[in-house]
Amino acid sequence: MKLIQKIILLTSWIFLVPGCSEDWLNEKPPHLITTESLYATYEGFETGLNGLYALVREEREGRDGTNYLRADVFMNGTDNMVTNHRDGFSRVAEDWVNQNNPFNADISSTFTWLYRIVNSANTIINQATSRDDIDWRGGSRGEIENKNAVLAEAKALRAWAYRHLTFGWGDVPLNLEESLGSNIKTDWTRTDVDVVRNQMKSDWIFAQQHLDSEPPIPGKISKGAVQHYLSELYLIQNKPDSVLYWADQVINNPAYGLITERYGVRSNEPGVPFMDMFYDGNSNREEGNKEALWVWQFEYETIGGGGSIMRRWHTSRYADISINGVRPLQYTLERGGRGVTRISLTKWAIDNYEPQDDRASNFAIRKYFILRDATENAPASADRLPPGYQYGDTIFLKWDEDISANSRNRVDWPFSRKYDSTIETNLQEAAQYNDQVYLRLAETYLLKAEAQFLLGATEDAAQTLNIIRERSHASPIPADSVNIDFILDERSRELVFEEHRRYTLLRTGKWLERVRRYNHNGGQLATERDRLFPIPQSVIDANLTEEMTQNPGFN
Amino acid sequence: MKKGLLLPWVYVVMFISTMSFGALPMNEYDNKDDLLHIIRDISHRYNVHFTYDRDIVENVVVEEYTPDMYRDVEDALSDVLAGTHLKYVLLEMKYIIIYQDDEEGMRSLEQMVEVLEKILDQKKEKRRVVYLEKLESSIHLNRLKLEKHRIMLNVSGTVTDQAGEPLIGVNVLVQGTTMGTATDIEGRFELQDVNENATLVFSYVGYQTQEVPVNGRSSISVTMVEDLQTLDEVVVVGYGTQKKSDLTGTVASVGSERLDNVPNLDIAQAIQGAVPGVMMQTSSAGAAPGEVLMIRGRNSIRASNDPLIVVDGIPYGGQLRDINPNDVKSIEVLKDASAAAIYGSRGANGVILVTTKEGEQGKARISYDGYYSIQQFTKLPELMNGEEFYKFKLEREPDAITESEKRIYESGQWVDWIDLALRNGYSMQHNLTASGGFQNTQYYISGGLTEVQGLAVNDNYKRITTRINLDTKIATWFTLGTRTQLNFDDRSGIAPTWDGDQGVFWMNPLTRAYDDNGDLTIFPWDDDPYFRNPLMGTLADNVNKSYQVVTNNYAIVDFPFIEGLQYRLNTGIRFRFLDQMTYYGRNTQVGLNNRGDASLSRSKNNSTVIENILSYNRQIGRHNLFFTAVYSFEDYKSNGESLSAQGFPHDILTWYSAAQAELVVPGFSYSSTSLISQMIRLNYAYDSRYLLTLTGRRDGYSGFGQESKWGLFPSLALGWNISNEGFYPQNAVLNRLKLRISYGLNGNQGVGAYETISRLSANNLVGSTSTLPGYIPSRLGEDNLGWESTRNLNIGVDFGFAQDRFQGDFNYYLSNTFDLLLGRSISPVHGITSITQNIGQTQNTGYEMSITSRNVNAGRFRWVTSANAALLKNKIVSLYGELDEDGNEIDDIANQWFIGHPIQVNFGYVWDGVWQLDEAEEAARYGTQPGFIKIKDINNDGVISADDRQIIGQNDPKFMWGMNNTWSFNNLSLSVFLHGVHGVTKNNVLKSDNVYTGVRRNTTRKNWWTPENPNNEWYMNHIDAHRMQGVGANNYEDASFIRIKDISLSYDLGRSLLRNTGINKFQIYLTGRNLFTITDWEGLDPELSGQRNIPLQKEFVFGLNFGF
């Protein structure tokens, strides 16, 4: 019967059709980008580097979308920064014994973040070196130069991440592979810290060869910054000669120079040369900041603009200062915006200066406020006058008694003004969007001085230190005053709330001693084991087939 | 017995002018002299009806019959009957009674006349014309057209229920025709011109459908029997239906008592507790609650455990709550491998088949169903009030008390945020349905409106649904139909924030909700501008609407020359459009900080299904064969655009001025997946005793790796109806017994699109002031990612006791899921912390039982209990296969997966009470002090370390049950539905004393330890009291519960009261939902997953159904 034939045909059609529809099951996502497609051209690598820089920039942002400052981990719990109000990592710095543990979210988040940077850099490096189908053309440079520049930046930032990792955890797994679905490991081992540092060294040595002193785009790491890191690395490895070599590469580079004169956006207002480079509009090299080796870029209401919370984390809650039941101070532009005082300067750090030192002036460290009227405070409203006060009167901050467990949450505590910055249209804004000097030449001088001191050349060391001191009108010091503590003091005077103070102190073997001495809210409780952070439990737990050793002293 | 009931020996013979089967063509009369033949011929020729007792007519030989010679019918009859002992009576020139000329004959004549007269009277009434004069037969004959017209009798009768009460609105249909009617308010029906050999079909919701042959009777009384999962109920099994007695797989139906007279917002609520082994959890409350469905436990660790929902045969990817539960006729749950294997790659989590209502032949019926309910919260946690909070803070961190807190404390004007965020809720639903059928078309058209004002301020839900279900038989071999649903869903309005640090459950009471002008404060805590008003959302402009069309259209070809062979083409299209817009103006913290904040998103989801289904269904002798083959194609696409904008010039135009905003960020999303499937199923039954089902399905899914796109899913099932065996005792107490066993493989495609592709995500930068687009690696692909598969064994018994007075089933199952799609945590050293892989194995075993018992069935009083229970055990069998030194597989502590333990366990330190004053010394050894938390040092090594963590109970229930009792007396009926969930342990986060540094959030009132009140219940109010050696312990509580889910009292006005109103059904009911819960859980509600959220509501419902 004809019909039966038709049915048979129909049935066979049902089961034969899939043969030709295989292709229909192939995924062709129009909206996703893969390493394969992105890293086919030089421009693709540039976007990969942009992503990497944006990851690095998180150091001055909140971790994992919170308002817990990442940089807190490297700055707080030291001789010059102390927990004023517990939050995020500030809990650890206040209570090392209990909070510095493998479950601490701030510590494990930092670890994960740094390896994210490592993997992003590894991916760029692996793609750039293993593929031969890449179109390296672009820009004004040649193809080889483009490739090397890409590798240089990726390697510089990878070593930057390992710098954090080695200071934070000591021996860490050295991962130089691009992570793929096919190379998941459950048997990571911790590589000796010296081996990791040698890798950093080779990355940085390669990088400095191919990077410009003046980065083509603001925000990118410069040759000087990498050489600076090399000099610090040799200090760690106790090779002062090499420190001097690399420090001088930076210092003697005509592109870089200390800011000794007033310049830029506020040069007509009262101030000191030292603070000019921290003002919005002055920080970039293009804006006159010759001292800058690396300037991080932020921008308000711009895609990719990020948002730093340095000011928020540090600036005192001055609006909460209460005089006879009146809270006089408004958030204003001049006051730099709103702060929540999670970490503050230690009393020692405030008192660490000679009176005439620019770095201790009210321009650099806020020690008083003047009551302003509506015109002066605009666009904010006028300050509220407590009984008996009038506009123009001064409200002094207090630091005669140091911050301690029994005396914290201090709203009237002096604070560094390096991060004063807010948005005119939103004075409540949590984040700040000014470009920020991340690494500057003054620190290179201080590394050099340290190397000179280690070499026994105290005269030279004093001379180097005095270059820095002179700029801020501190009195010159004689050679016999130079010792490691003086250098650390000077570093604090110059770099407070800029440098990774914890690392500096660890590097010089002074952390435990000085944190116990100068930090009275938690510092006195720090122990030997706290010089390293514990490996996060999630890292240990995920290492199924090979036990990952914990740092000594942690459960 | 009623007068009109026909005597058995009476035949009313209808003759058809032209024999439709061509057996005896008129003009080829063969001159047989047998009276029966002659009567038939006369009937044809003169268009008359004969009534006679066959016994007296049979075997009578007529000497001479000369049809062309007679003048008229009387002439013919006189002549024919002349030589016999028979006589005739002619009524109305149309009805002829032949009777025997004796005493018995006279008696029967009387009866026959009575019957006929009754019929004639009815006709007279209708026609209002009475013909009594004799016709001029020759003229009459000439005019008579020998048409194909059945001349029939009228049938009337009464339909009652088992209690003898009339049933109103019972559908009465003449089988095989489009003729039908419905019973009136007294249960009566009347059908005209019914063939004496016809069969009447009586059907009524909730009752067994009955087929009653007319057998020449003109009066038929029927008693309807309630439908309690009857043996021969037809069950939807996916790509077809089957008789329940022929099933081999495990298919459970949701009882109609869970669908009717219960205020279900969606069908998930009807399923809860109604089917053994199906977990329905209300994960969040509110106007449009969140729900989680899981069948037979958790198979999958990371992939979805959601069952596949199939609506009217087509996989449904939309929201369950878009389906109007009022339109649903039946819900079936396919649980074992055999039943679910036909859905192959998506059957592993079970399948829920939803069938919507369709029209029935007969006159149009219009009905209204509606309810109104009042909602109140069931339970609220006791948060501290302003005074208690102040004292708590004073004790904990006195220097953190801010000026404004102090001011408010002193003024006594603190805020009860929960009270401000709650209101009295209500919900209402109105449904109007028109259904019926004419000629070869049946229709069901409904419109429904649901409106809910949730318990939380500004939490509203509105749904409008329309359904058009049509079936039309265009030709005997060709049917077209549609199942079309349109719906509109409006969730506009943002409720207060409940959870999180800006939520009402956490908000500091020493704040201000309203400013001096009576407006909501922007910064409720003057001294901490971080905090925004939890009610902020109520000030936002918000639109959240969706529009959906689901249309499944089909064509059926019944091949005319091969009986039982059918081809069906299903084409389904679902399109959903979602439109969301939000604007926060400067009267809110978000709007103020961002100078106006808008977020807009529009998304489109569409799926297309094309199914070719070929089936062959045939009974050949004792062999019943049902073969199905399917080739289907599914395609799902979604894409959306979004826009977020900040920095608006003003608030006047809200999002409409986004073009003028300073920061405008557009976004796009896209996803597309495809599935190609082939399925073959063979159902074979021998003599309704031995049953076999063989199924094979092959699926190809786009979401999997290049080498692993296709999967094959076979299954086998056997059934044995023991009670149908000849050797089975006829009158056994266990009157029905069936054994079933099935084994097969199901899949879980579990992952969305693009999981196999390694990819980068955007991470942008700026250089100077301009954006520098950036990317970072974000996901690791796995090239050979494939199906997650489940091997499933099911052994089941179906039984009925005491003539099915007790009936039920019992099932045991064992399922092994392997090649799990595991989103496995990997070492952070990779820079990416998880990857999806096919690894590991889990196992589920369980016992399920359901039983329905007609406890009392004494006339007007009836009591029916239906109950079900499921015991389930879930464990991880294997993960990555990595072994430790002892050869045992290593647990994955990072993910909290432990070999041999359930998939979702609690894992952490064990809270062992509070250090007491006399334990100070021991406490000191652990570096802590009396009043602080005591954490169990499991290994007793003197330190609290990672090794002291323990598994503390599981998150999924071990035992679940549901029980419904219905008592009815006359028109009144009461039903109570209980639901129980046991063996769940959850962390009660609500009680946590984690109030942030500076005591910036509220917590519950507790019995804190103090030296004066040294209890073991809760540690002291101290900033460090919840930690011991730096670690804390969660507060685990037993989250088992027994809930009186629904109590429903209904009254059917019916019967007497509705006489002469034209309304044939009028029922009112009162229902209470979630009235009582028995639990040890001290949080908001044991069923809800978030404990800081909108509380669960109890509802008091008034409902009304009527129809005409």
PDB file of C-alpha atoms in Angstrom, chain B residues 245-246 622 684-692 718-727 737-739:
ATOM      1  CA  SER B 245      -3.855  -0.487  35.075  1.00  0.00           C
ATOM      2  CA  ASP B 246      -1.504  -0.779  32.120  1.00  0.00           C
ATOM      3  CA  ARG B 622      -5.294 -10.313  23.985  1.00  0.00           C
ATOM      4  CA  TYR B 684       2.952  -4.034  25.293  1.00  0.00           C
ATOM      5  CA  ALA B 685       0.307  -5.667  27.426  1.00  0.00           C
ATOM      6  CA  TYR B 686      -0.835  -9.256  27.223  1.00  0.00           C
ATOM      7  CA  ASP B 687      -4.305  -9.872  28.513  1.00  0.00           C
ATOM      8  CA  SER B 688      -3.938  -6.995  30.949  1.00  0.00           C
ATOM      9  CA  ARG B 689      -1.758  -9.320  32.958  1.00  0.00           C
ATOM     10  CA  TYR B 690       1.768  -8.952  31.663  1.00  0.00           C
ATOM     11  CA  LEU B 691       3.014  -5.498  30.838  1.00  0.00           C
ATOM     12  CA  LEU B 692       6.191  -4.341  29.193  1.00  0.00           C
ATOM     13  CA  LEU B 718       7.804  -4.761  33.540  1.00  0.00           C
ATOM     14  CA  GLY B 719       4.446  -4.997  35.201  1.00  0.00           C
ATOM     15  CA  TRP B 720       2.320  -7.904  36.402  1.00  0.00           C
ATOM     16  CA  ASN B 721      -1.323  -7.541  37.298  1.00  0.00           C
ATOM     17  CA  ILE B 722      -1.422 -10.508  39.654  1.00  0.00           C
ATOM     18  CA  SER B 723      -5.055 -10.010  40.511  1.00  0.00           C
ATOM     19  CA  ASN B 724      -5.991 -10.494  36.863  1.00  0.00           C
ATOM     20  CA  GLU B 725      -4.578 -14.000  36.864  1.00  0.00           C
ATOM     21  CA  GLY B 726      -6.938 -16.918  36.692  1.00  0.00           C
ATOM     22  CA  PHE B 727      -5.461 -18.445  39.808  1.00  0.00           C
ATOM     23  CA  LEU B 737      -2.432  -6.346  43.210  1.00  0.00           C
ATOM     24  CA  LYS B 738       0.128  -5.266  40.672  1.00  0.00           C
ATOM     25  CA  LEU B 739       3.901  -5.495  40.680  1.00  0.00           C
TER      26      LEU B 739
END
